[in-house]
mmCIF file of C-alpha atoms and ligand atoms in Angstrom:
data_model
loop_
_atom_site.group_PDB
_atom_site.id
_atom_site.type_symbol
_atom_site.label_atom_id
_atom_site.label_comp_id
_atom_site.label_asym_id
_atom_site.label_seq_id
_atom_site.Cartn_x
_atom_site.Cartn_y
_atom_site.Cartn_z
ATOM 1 C CA MET A 1 -24.165 1.296 16.405
ATOM 2 C CA SER A 2 -20.805 2.843 15.571
ATOM 3 C CA ILE A 3 -19.194 1.677 12.327
ATOM 4 C CA LYS A 4 -15.536 2.451 11.843
ATOM 5 C CA VAL A 5 -13.620 2.663 8.584
ATOM 6 C CA TRP A 6 -11.351 -0.047 9.968
ATOM 7 C CA ASP A 7 -11.519 -2.144 13.117
ATOM 8 C CA TYR A 8 -9.398 -5.154 14.076
ATOM 9 C CA LEU A 9 -11.172 -6.231 17.250
ATOM 10 C CA ILE A 10 -13.664 -8.655 15.700
ATOM 11 C CA GLU A 11 -10.943 -10.285 13.626
ATOM 12 C CA TYR A 12 -8.755 -10.485 16.726
ATOM 13 C CA ALA A 13 -11.536 -12.173 18.686
ATOM 14 C CA GLU A 14 -11.806 -14.775 15.899
ATOM 15 C CA GLU A 15 -8.034 -15.288 15.575
ATOM 16 C CA LYS A 16 -7.058 -14.716 19.211
ATOM 17 C CA LYS A 17 -5.942 -18.279 19.936
ATOM 18 C CA GLU A 18 -3.808 -18.407 16.810
ATOM 19 C CA ILE A 19 -2.221 -15.004 17.415
ATOM 20 C CA LEU A 20 -1.422 -15.633 21.064
ATOM 21 C CA SER A 21 0.061 -19.035 20.308
ATOM 22 C CA ALA A 22 2.193 -17.439 17.543
ATOM 23 C CA ILE A 23 3.528 -14.954 20.096
ATOM 24 C CA GLU A 24 4.060 -17.608 22.750
ATOM 25 C CA GLU A 25 5.998 -19.792 20.328
ATOM 26 C CA VAL A 26 8.519 -17.003 19.775
ATOM 27 C CA LEU A 27 8.838 -16.066 23.431
ATOM 28 C CA ASP A 28 9.377 -19.720 24.363
ATOM 29 C CA SER A 29 11.928 -20.255 21.586
ATOM 30 C CA GLY A 30 14.759 -18.201 23.085
ATOM 31 C CA TRP A 31 15.296 -16.338 19.765
ATOM 32 C CA LEU A 32 13.798 -12.873 19.174
ATOM 33 C CA ILE A 33 15.596 -11.254 16.239
ATOM 34 C CA LEU A 34 16.289 -12.610 12.709
ATOM 35 C CA GLY A 35 15.510 -16.242 13.446
ATOM 36 C CA GLN A 36 13.500 -19.038 11.827
ATOM 37 C CA LYS A 37 10.151 -17.174 11.848
ATOM 38 C CA VAL A 38 11.523 -14.287 9.802
ATOM 39 C CA LYS A 39 13.201 -16.754 7.414
ATOM 40 C CA ASP A 40 9.986 -18.755 7.001
ATOM 41 C CA PHE A 41 7.831 -15.683 6.477
ATOM 42 C CA GLU A 42 10.288 -14.189 3.962
ATOM 43 C CA GLU A 43 10.113 -17.477 2.096
ATOM 44 C CA GLN A 44 6.303 -17.740 2.229
ATOM 45 C CA TYR A 45 5.507 -14.137 1.343
ATOM 46 C CA SER A 46 7.950 -14.014 -1.593
ATOM 47 C CA ARG A 47 6.558 -17.362 -2.836
ATOM 48 C CA PHE A 48 3.019 -15.968 -2.546
ATOM 49 C CA CYS A 49 4.133 -13.080 -4.810
ATOM 50 C CA GLY A 50 5.960 -15.397 -7.241
ATOM 51 C CA VAL A 51 9.311 -13.750 -6.459
ATOM 52 C CA LYS A 52 12.589 -15.437 -5.408
ATOM 53 C CA TYR A 53 13.748 -13.448 -2.386
ATOM 54 C CA GLY A 54 12.057 -11.661 0.514
ATOM 55 C CA ILE A 55 13.876 -9.484 3.030
ATOM 56 C CA GLY A 56 11.902 -8.561 6.154
ATOM 57 C CA VAL A 57 12.354 -5.001 7.413
ATOM 58 C CA ALA A 58 10.879 -2.847 10.174
ATOM 59 C CA ASN A 59 8.113 -1.124 8.189
ATOM 60 C CA GLY A 60 6.978 -0.154 4.698
ATOM 61 C CA THR A 61 8.727 3.216 4.703
ATOM 62 C CA ASP A 62 12.072 1.538 5.405
ATOM 63 C CA ALA A 63 11.258 -1.047 2.725
ATOM 64 C CA ILE A 64 11.034 1.701 0.080
ATOM 65 C CA PHE A 65 14.033 3.615 1.430
ATOM 66 C CA LEU A 66 16.290 0.552 1.634
ATOM 67 C CA ALA A 67 15.144 -0.757 -1.764
ATOM 68 C CA LEU A 68 16.087 2.619 -3.287
ATOM 69 C CA LYS A 69 19.465 2.457 -1.488
ATOM 70 C CA ALA A 70 19.975 -1.085 -2.791
ATOM 71 C CA LEU A 71 19.389 0.245 -6.318
ATOM 72 C CA GLY A 72 22.064 2.864 -5.641
ATOM 73 C CA ILE A 73 19.695 5.858 -5.722
ATOM 74 C CA LYS A 74 21.490 8.920 -4.370
ATOM 75 C CA ALA A 75 21.422 12.691 -4.004
ATOM 76 C CA GLU A 76 21.708 13.780 -7.637
ATOM 77 C CA ASP A 77 19.026 11.351 -8.842
ATOM 78 C CA GLU A 78 15.350 11.782 -9.663
ATOM 79 C CA VAL A 79 12.618 9.238 -9.006
ATOM 80 C CA ILE A 80 9.316 9.502 -10.875
ATOM 81 C CA THR A 81 6.246 8.785 -8.785
ATOM 82 C CA VAL A 82 2.814 10.215 -7.915
ATOM 83 C CA SER A 83 1.629 12.866 -5.493
ATOM 84 C CA ASN A 84 -1.569 10.946 -4.805
ATOM 85 C CA THR A 85 -0.022 8.513 -2.336
ATOM 86 C CA ALA A 86 0.816 8.058 1.331
ATOM 87 C CA ILE A 87 3.512 10.409 2.651
ATOM 88 C CA PRO A 88 6.052 7.539 3.124
ATOM 89 C CA THR A 89 6.363 6.865 -0.626
ATOM 90 C CA VAL A 90 7.793 10.336 -1.014
ATOM 91 C CA SER A 91 9.568 10.647 2.332
ATOM 92 C CA ALA A 92 11.520 7.466 1.534
ATOM 93 C CA ILE A 93 12.704 8.977 -1.757
ATOM 94 C CA VAL A 94 13.688 12.216 -0.012
ATOM 95 C CA SER A 95 15.562 10.264 2.688
ATOM 96 C CA THR A 96 17.939 8.923 0.021
ATOM 97 C CA GLY A 97 18.717 12.521 -0.960
ATOM 98 C CA ALA A 98 17.045 12.041 -4.367
ATOM 99 C CA THR A 99 14.308 14.273 -5.792
ATOM 100 C CA PRO A 100 10.772 12.983 -6.288
ATOM 101 C CA VAL A 101 9.212 14.006 -9.605
ATOM 102 C CA PHE A 102 5.431 13.754 -9.811
ATOM 103 C CA VAL A 103 3.161 12.714 -12.638
ATOM 104 C CA ASP A 104 -0.608 13.106 -12.462
ATOM 105 C CA VAL A 105 -3.065 10.234 -11.994
ATOM 106 C CA ASN A 106 -5.888 8.789 -14.110
ATOM 107 C CA GLU A 107 -9.288 10.144 -13.218
ATOM 108 C CA ASP A 108 -10.895 6.695 -13.276
ATOM 109 C CA THR A 109 -8.413 4.567 -11.302
ATOM 110 C CA TYR A 110 -6.599 7.352 -9.329
ATOM 111 C CA LEU A 111 -3.362 5.549 -10.274
ATOM 112 C CA MET A 112 -0.219 6.855 -12.037
ATOM 113 C CA ASP A 113 -1.068 8.220 -15.491
ATOM 114 C CA VAL A 114 1.610 6.287 -17.358
ATOM 115 C CA SER A 115 1.153 8.418 -20.499
ATOM 116 C CA GLN A 116 2.839 11.283 -18.601
ATOM 117 C CA ILE A 117 5.975 9.448 -17.485
ATOM 118 C CA GLU A 118 8.115 9.870 -20.564
ATOM 119 C CA ARG A 119 7.979 13.646 -20.682
ATOM 120 C CA MET A 120 9.148 13.855 -17.065
ATOM 121 C CA ILE A 121 12.322 11.846 -17.733
ATOM 122 C CA SER A 122 15.531 13.879 -17.473
ATOM 123 C CA ARG A 123 19.239 13.058 -17.470
ATOM 124 C CA ARG A 124 18.946 12.638 -13.698
ATOM 125 C CA THR A 125 16.057 10.154 -13.716
ATOM 126 C CA LYS A 126 17.082 6.767 -12.298
ATOM 127 C CA CYS A 127 13.894 5.056 -11.241
ATOM 128 C CA ILE A 128 10.127 4.890 -11.752
ATOM 129 C CA LEU A 129 8.174 4.204 -8.551
ATOM 130 C CA PRO A 130 4.553 3.235 -9.323
ATOM 131 C CA VAL A 131 2.194 2.956 -6.344
ATOM 132 C CA HIS A 132 -0.493 0.270 -6.566
ATOM 133 C CA LEU A 133 -2.855 2.480 -4.590
ATOM 134 C CA PHE A 134 -6.095 1.337 -2.936
ATOM 135 C CA GLY A 135 -5.464 -2.301 -3.967
ATOM 136 C CA GLN A 136 -5.205 -1.958 -7.744
ATOM 137 C CA CYS A 137 -2.124 -2.285 -9.984
ATOM 138 C CA VAL A 138 -0.705 0.443 -12.196
ATOM 139 C CA ASP A 139 -0.381 -0.363 -15.928
ATOM 140 C CA MET A 140 2.946 -2.157 -15.447
ATOM 141 C CA ASP A 141 3.491 -3.190 -19.093
ATOM 142 C CA GLU A 142 3.737 0.472 -20.025
ATOM 143 C CA VAL A 143 5.881 1.357 -16.985
ATOM 144 C CA ASN A 144 8.301 -1.451 -17.827
ATOM 145 C CA ARG A 145 8.359 -0.577 -21.546
ATOM 146 C CA ILE A 146 9.356 3.017 -20.715
ATOM 147 C CA ALA A 147 11.879 1.897 -18.084
ATOM 148 C CA GLU A 148 13.545 -0.470 -20.532
ATOM 149 C CA LYS A 149 13.679 2.147 -23.281
ATOM 150 C CA HIS A 150 15.326 4.717 -20.962
ATOM 151 C CA ASN A 151 17.373 2.273 -18.907
ATOM 152 C CA LEU A 152 15.621 3.044 -15.603
ATOM 153 C CA PHE A 153 14.942 0.925 -12.526
ATOM 154 C CA VAL A 154 11.378 0.165 -11.461
ATOM 155 C CA LEU A 155 10.352 -0.153 -7.808
ATOM 156 C CA GLU A 156 6.728 -1.051 -7.012
ATOM 157 C CA ASP A 157 5.145 0.346 -3.848
ATOM 158 C CA CYS A 158 2.875 -2.555 -2.851
ATOM 159 C CA ALA A 159 1.898 -1.405 0.640
ATOM 160 C CA GLN A 160 -1.770 -1.345 -0.383
ATOM 161 C CA SER A 161 -1.837 -4.171 -2.911
ATOM 162 C CA HIS A 162 -1.083 -7.543 -1.311
ATOM 163 C CA GLY A 163 -2.423 -10.173 -3.670
ATOM 164 C CA ALA A 164 -3.600 -7.726 -6.366
ATOM 165 C CA LEU A 165 -3.098 -9.010 -9.916
ATOM 166 C CA TYR A 166 -2.093 -7.382 -13.196
ATOM 167 C CA LYS A 167 -2.534 -9.643 -16.235
ATOM 168 C CA GLY A 168 -2.264 -12.644 -13.901
ATOM 169 C CA GLN A 169 0.916 -11.451 -12.188
ATOM 170 C CA LYS A 170 0.993 -10.594 -8.495
ATOM 171 C CA SER A 171 1.764 -7.042 -7.450
ATOM 172 C CA GLY A 172 5.419 -6.846 -6.495
ATOM 173 C CA SER A 173 6.537 -9.358 -9.114
ATOM 174 C CA MET A 174 6.776 -6.962 -12.064
ATOM 175 C CA SER A 175 9.827 -4.832 -11.278
ATOM 176 C CA ASP A 176 13.483 -4.937 -10.240
ATOM 177 C CA ILE A 177 12.551 -4.709 -6.585
ATOM 178 C CA SER A 178 9.404 -3.940 -4.653
ATOM 179 C CA ALA A 179 8.425 -2.830 -1.189
ATOM 180 C CA THR A 180 5.485 -3.553 1.063
ATOM 181 C CA SER A 181 4.106 -2.826 4.511
ATOM 182 C CA PHE A 182 2.404 -5.058 7.071
ATOM 183 C CA TYR A 183 0.977 -2.118 9.025
ATOM 184 C CA PRO A 184 -2.131 -3.304 10.942
ATOM 185 C CA THR A 185 -4.726 -1.905 8.487
ATOM 186 C CA LYS A 186 -3.124 -3.516 5.441
ATOM 187 C CA ILE A 187 -4.618 -6.469 3.587
ATOM 188 C CA LEU A 188 -1.960 -8.609 5.268
ATOM 189 C CA GLY A 189 -1.296 -6.710 8.467
ATOM 190 C CA THR A 190 0.362 -7.562 11.741
ATOM 191 C CA TYR A 191 -0.353 -6.244 15.242
ATOM 192 C CA GLY A 192 2.292 -3.542 14.948
ATOM 193 C CA ASP A 193 4.831 -2.480 12.334
ATOM 194 C CA GLY A 194 6.455 -4.620 9.676
ATOM 195 C CA GLY A 195 7.618 -4.477 6.076
ATOM 196 C CA MET A 196 9.347 -6.435 3.318
ATOM 197 C CA VAL A 197 11.352 -5.969 0.165
ATOM 198 C CA ILE A 198 11.068 -8.635 -2.524
ATOM 199 C CA THR A 199 13.246 -9.151 -5.597
ATOM 200 C CA ASN A 200 14.325 -11.770 -8.116
ATOM 201 C CA SER A 201 17.901 -10.449 -8.105
ATOM 202 C CA GLU A 202 20.407 -12.340 -5.996
ATOM 203 C CA GLU A 203 22.640 -9.285 -5.912
ATOM 204 C CA LEU A 204 19.864 -6.995 -4.626
ATOM 205 C CA ASN A 205 18.858 -9.658 -2.101
ATOM 206 C CA LYS A 206 22.398 -9.775 -0.672
ATOM 207 C CA LYS A 207 22.688 -6.004 -0.647
ATOM 208 C CA MET A 208 19.316 -5.630 1.105
ATOM 209 C CA ARG A 209 20.316 -8.136 3.814
ATOM 210 C CA ARG A 210 23.399 -6.053 4.549
ATOM 211 C CA LEU A 211 21.544 -2.728 4.469
ATOM 212 C CA ARG A 212 18.991 -3.850 7.063
ATOM 213 C CA PHE A 213 21.749 -5.146 9.377
ATOM 214 C CA TYR A 214 24.279 -2.320 9.888
ATOM 215 C CA GLY A 215 25.920 -3.082 6.530
ATOM 216 C CA ALA A 216 27.179 -6.405 7.920
ATOM 217 C CA GLU A 217 27.057 -9.995 6.679
ATOM 218 C CA LYS A 218 28.467 -11.350 9.882
ATOM 219 C CA THR A 219 28.063 -9.921 13.371
ATOM 220 C CA TYR A 220 30.301 -6.989 14.348
ATOM 221 C CA TYR A 221 31.854 -6.421 10.878
ATOM 222 C CA ALA A 222 30.402 -3.839 8.459
ATOM 223 C CA ILE A 223 31.207 -4.288 4.770
ATOM 224 C CA GLU A 224 29.401 -1.068 3.872
ATOM 225 C CA HIS A 225 27.431 1.694 5.574
ATOM 226 C CA GLY A 226 24.093 0.261 6.662
ATOM 227 C CA TYR A 227 21.059 0.674 8.891
ATOM 228 C CA ASN A 228 19.053 -1.220 11.476
ATOM 229 C CA SER A 229 15.679 -2.205 10.045
ATOM 230 C CA ARG A 230 14.486 -5.710 10.826
ATOM 231 C CA LEU A 231 11.151 -7.440 10.862
ATOM 232 C CA ASP A 232 11.185 -9.093 14.279
ATOM 233 C CA GLU A 233 10.352 -12.691 15.160
ATOM 234 C CA LEU A 234 7.074 -11.775 16.908
ATOM 235 C CA HIS A 235 5.603 -10.061 13.874
ATOM 236 C CA ALA A 236 6.957 -12.696 11.488
ATOM 237 C CA SER A 237 5.296 -15.379 13.620
ATOM 238 C CA ILE A 238 1.946 -13.528 13.592
ATOM 239 C CA LEU A 239 2.236 -12.955 9.842
ATOM 240 C CA LEU A 240 2.977 -16.644 9.257
ATOM 241 C CA ARG A 241 -0.420 -17.426 10.820
ATOM 242 C CA LYS A 242 -2.201 -14.645 8.950
ATOM 243 C CA ILE A 243 -0.770 -15.393 5.513
ATOM 244 C CA LYS A 244 -2.684 -18.698 5.581
ATOM 245 C CA HIS A 245 -5.886 -16.616 5.349
ATOM 246 C CA ILE A 246 -4.747 -14.060 2.773
ATOM 247 C CA ASP A 247 -6.822 -15.464 -0.096
ATOM 248 C CA SER A 248 -9.960 -15.504 2.035
ATOM 249 C CA TYR A 249 -9.266 -11.941 3.243
ATOM 250 C CA ILE A 250 -9.075 -10.780 -0.384
ATOM 251 C CA GLU A 251 -12.132 -12.798 -1.401
ATOM 252 C CA ARG A 252 -14.200 -11.210 1.397
ATOM 253 C CA ARG A 253 -12.916 -7.722 0.489
ATOM 254 C CA ARG A 254 -13.965 -8.289 -3.126
ATOM 255 C CA GLN A 255 -17.345 -9.604 -2.042
ATOM 256 C CA LEU A 256 -17.951 -6.495 0.095
ATOM 257 C CA ALA A 257 -16.815 -4.265 -2.778
ATOM 258 C CA PHE A 258 -19.230 -5.895 -5.237
ATOM 259 C CA GLN A 259 -22.016 -5.594 -2.670
ATOM 260 C CA TYR A 260 -21.226 -1.881 -2.272
ATOM 261 C CA ASN A 261 -21.303 -1.522 -6.079
ATOM 262 C CA ASP A 262 -24.748 -3.039 -6.103
ATOM 263 C CA LEU A 263 -26.122 -1.195 -3.067
ATOM 264 C CA LEU A 264 -24.876 2.187 -4.315
ATOM 265 C CA LYS A 265 -25.474 1.840 -8.041
ATOM 266 C CA ASP A 266 -28.492 4.164 -8.028
ATOM 267 C CA THR A 267 -26.701 7.031 -6.276
ATOM 268 C CA ASP A 268 -24.643 9.838 -7.836
ATOM 269 C CA LEU A 269 -21.496 8.665 -6.055
ATOM 270 C CA ILE A 270 -18.697 7.764 -8.449
ATOM 271 C CA LEU A 271 -17.851 4.168 -7.549
ATOM 272 C CA PRO A 272 -14.428 2.480 -7.878
ATOM 273 C CA TYR A 273 -13.321 1.494 -11.365
ATOM 274 C CA GLU A 274 -11.754 -1.940 -11.658
ATOM 275 C CA ALA A 275 -9.537 -2.239 -14.732
ATOM 276 C CA GLU A 276 -10.268 -5.317 -16.822
ATOM 277 C CA GLN A 277 -6.703 -6.629 -16.946
ATOM 278 C CA GLY A 278 -6.350 -6.959 -13.187
ATOM 279 C CA ARG A 279 -7.770 -8.140 -9.915
ATOM 280 C CA HIS A 280 -8.417 -5.304 -7.489
ATOM 281 C CA ALA A 281 -7.695 -6.409 -3.907
ATOM 282 C CA TYR A 282 -9.863 -3.597 -2.448
ATOM 283 C CA TYR A 283 -7.567 -2.415 0.293
ATOM 284 C CA LEU A 284 -9.876 0.595 0.208
ATOM 285 C CA TYR A 285 -13.307 1.135 -1.315
ATOM 286 C CA VAL A 286 -12.931 4.694 -2.607
ATOM 287 C CA VAL A 287 -15.945 6.686 -3.790
ATOM 288 C CA ARG A 288 -16.154 10.226 -5.094
ATOM 289 C CA HIS A 289 -18.633 13.088 -4.763
ATOM 290 C CA PRO A 290 -18.286 16.870 -5.189
ATOM 291 C CA ARG A 291 -19.996 17.425 -1.814
ATOM 292 C CA ARG A 292 -17.742 14.980 0.013
ATOM 293 C CA ASP A 293 -17.146 17.062 3.138
ATOM 294 C CA LEU A 294 -20.848 17.506 3.825
ATOM 295 C CA ILE A 295 -21.506 13.785 3.321
ATOM 296 C CA ILE A 296 -18.707 12.868 5.744
ATOM 297 C CA GLU A 297 -20.060 15.286 8.334
ATOM 298 C CA GLU A 298 -23.532 13.781 8.077
ATOM 299 C CA LEU A 299 -22.165 10.220 8.281
ATOM 300 C CA LYS A 300 -20.245 11.176 11.416
ATOM 301 C CA LYS A 301 -23.424 12.482 13.054
ATOM 302 C CA ARG A 302 -24.841 9.001 12.538
ATOM 303 C CA ASP A 303 -21.719 7.330 13.976
ATOM 304 C CA ILE A 304 -20.348 6.098 10.657
ATOM 305 C CA LEU A 305 -16.690 6.975 10.343
ATOM 306 C CA VAL A 306 -15.070 7.144 6.944
ATOM 307 C CA ASN A 307 -11.600 8.156 5.866
ATOM 308 C CA ILE A 308 -9.970 10.268 3.181
ATOM 309 C CA SER A 309 -6.919 8.743 1.545
ATOM 310 C CA TYR A 310 -5.593 11.317 0.891
ATOM 311 C CA PRO A 311 -6.944 14.804 1.536
ATOM 312 C CA TRP A 312 -3.697 16.634 0.685
ATOM 313 C CA PRO A 313 -1.617 15.701 -2.355
ATOM 314 C CA ILE A 314 2.043 15.490 -1.351
ATOM 315 C CA HIS A 315 3.141 18.328 -3.680
ATOM 316 C CA THR A 316 0.846 20.752 -1.791
ATOM 317 C CA MET A 317 2.306 19.945 1.663
ATOM 318 C CA SER A 318 4.620 22.436 3.340
ATOM 319 C CA ALA A 319 7.238 19.715 3.927
ATOM 320 C CA TYR A 320 7.689 19.379 0.169
ATOM 321 C CA SER A 321 7.178 22.990 -0.957
ATOM 322 C CA TYR A 322 10.924 23.144 -1.702
ATOM 323 C CA LEU A 323 10.253 20.895 -4.697
ATOM 324 C CA GLY A 324 8.680 23.917 -6.366
ATOM 325 C CA TYR A 325 5.250 22.578 -7.327
ATOM 326 C CA LYS A 326 2.231 24.810 -7.098
ATOM 327 C CA THR A 327 -1.494 24.212 -6.953
ATOM 328 C CA GLY A 328 -2.734 23.483 -10.447
ATOM 329 C CA ASP A 329 0.372 21.520 -11.506
ATOM 330 C CA LEU A 330 -1.350 18.141 -11.061
ATOM 331 C CA PRO A 331 -4.999 18.946 -11.799
ATOM 332 C CA VAL A 332 -6.488 15.453 -11.605
ATOM 333 C CA THR A 333 -4.659 14.639 -8.358
ATOM 334 C CA GLU A 334 -5.870 17.903 -6.838
ATOM 335 C CA LYS A 335 -9.434 17.466 -8.040
ATOM 336 C CA VAL A 336 -9.847 13.923 -6.733
ATOM 337 C CA ALA A 337 -8.212 14.801 -3.396
ATOM 338 C CA ASN A 338 -11.139 17.155 -2.810
ATOM 339 C CA GLN A 339 -13.783 14.576 -3.656
ATOM 340 C CA ILE A 340 -12.705 11.080 -2.620
ATOM 341 C CA PHE A 341 -13.452 9.184 0.576
ATOM 342 C CA SER A 342 -13.260 5.536 1.633
ATOM 343 C CA LEU A 343 -16.163 3.559 3.018
ATOM 344 C CA PRO A 344 -15.706 0.978 5.795
ATOM 345 C CA LEU A 345 -14.267 -2.192 4.279
ATOM 346 C CA TYR A 346 -12.381 -4.953 6.052
ATOM 347 C CA PRO A 347 -12.981 -8.711 6.097
ATOM 348 C CA SER A 348 -14.826 -8.788 9.425
ATOM 349 C CA LEU A 349 -17.280 -6.007 8.453
ATOM 350 C CA SER A 350 -20.682 -7.717 8.464
ATOM 351 C CA ASP A 351 -23.233 -7.536 5.651
ATOM 352 C CA SER A 352 -25.666 -5.830 8.025
ATOM 353 C CA GLU A 353 -23.114 -3.166 8.995
ATOM 354 C CA GLN A 354 -22.467 -2.586 5.313
ATOM 355 C CA LYS A 355 -26.213 -2.272 4.648
ATOM 356 C CA GLU A 356 -26.452 0.265 7.477
ATOM 357 C CA VAL A 357 -23.696 2.333 5.830
ATOM 358 C CA THR A 358 -25.409 2.323 2.446
ATOM 359 C CA ASP A 359 -28.908 2.992 3.889
ATOM 360 C CA VAL A 360 -27.571 6.046 5.695
ATOM 361 C CA LEU A 361 -25.693 7.157 2.575
ATOM 362 C CA HIS A 362 -28.889 6.921 0.520
ATOM 363 C CA GLU A 363 -30.689 9.100 3.078
ATOM 364 C CA ILE A 364 -27.931 11.718 3.131
ATOM 365 C CA LEU A 365 -27.617 11.851 -0.645
ATOM 366 C CA LYS A 366 -31.386 12.344 -0.993
ATOM 367 C CA GLN A 367 -31.249 15.139 1.617
ATOM 368 C CA ILE A 368 -28.503 17.100 -0.139
ATOM 369 C CA ASP A 369 -29.877 16.563 -3.634
HETATM 370 C C1 LIG B 1 1.263 3.485 -0.336
HETATM 371 C C2 LIG B 1 2.048 3.313 0.921
HETATM 372 N N1 LIG B 1 3.386 3.282 0.858
HETATM 373 C C3 LIG B 1 4.134 3.114 1.949
HETATM 374 C C4 LIG B 1 3.581 2.958 3.194
HETATM 375 C C5 LIG B 1 4.479 2.877 4.394
HETATM 376 O O1 LIG B 1 4.266 1.802 5.208
HETATM 377 P P1 LIG B 1 4.571 1.863 6.799
HETATM 378 O O2 LIG B 1 3.458 2.614 7.421
HETATM 379 O O3 LIG B 1 4.623 0.423 7.174
HETATM 380 O O4 LIG B 1 5.891 2.532 6.960
HETATM 381 C C6 LIG B 1 2.180 2.941 3.310
HETATM 382 C C7 LIG B 1 1.508 2.722 4.613
HETATM 383 O O5 LIG B 1 1.275 3.597 5.388
HETATM 384 C C8 LIG B 1 1.386 3.140 2.146
HETATM 385 O O6 LIG B 1 0.053 3.154 2.214
#
């Protein structure tokens, strides 16, 4: 039996009728771009997050890029973020012309070490961009305290944290503007690409709507320079069906995570740390071991496929060497990148598949002891 780190086919079989009828509804409606489905989904997703406005865009990378543009981030500016993230967090900053500035991460949560932010602030710093990686929120009280003190914007990257909580507040609701992705693997994912920006600011909402639509408010007339980045009706329609299940998706993810905790508690794997003040949504179940590569190889031989998010910190990639970082600059980020890997976890993973994963892991860990 092959077990993948992520697989949508079982979920699709269960939801097939719903998904196909969502697609059919759009195709039969005569309206494909920026219609009622996008409006409804923007309304429902922003309400789910406890935020006033949602603006659907083409993907999560565009969501970050356009949110930064809406904040007025430009070439001379610096944006403080982490190197332990998906490439798009950083590529979106670079696309605005601004410079990403990295702080290290905490060794327990793998999230932004907020105690390092203040010393990285310069005259050019305009924004802090925390990434709620793996499904858990950054310490947002501290991020917002620093931002207020230094008059900086805050943009949350919520691509991996749909429905995660920090002190009772939903991810995405604790900053000036936030960005998310509905890429298929995400907690709320569509069958293709999609993204959204959410904000409580009417001004940023209006600006975002122009930026995603050639800089126009009405067809054929640009008020400012803009782009084309729209969530389309098909994906909005699918997401409207899927958002009804979001709480049960998260519940099942948490159940699987707790089961993993229990099944692996006697091993020398370092298991995920869930901070007390939040609710981890377990986008990924990330474990750590110094002999990670050997474990992954052995799992693969037994047809269990795991993933590494992420094997290369952004500051060590050739694309970003011009930023001037060198190995050793972010020691915790670099250390964990060599040791972490994610076990299969998605709502349709069965308990027996999970047990198979942990049985095999026990065997391998005993072997290499
Ligand atoms: C943390 C993070 N930010 C941004 C993105 C970008 O999203 P997308 O792939 O929809 O462009 C992703 C997803 O890949 C992500 O994981």
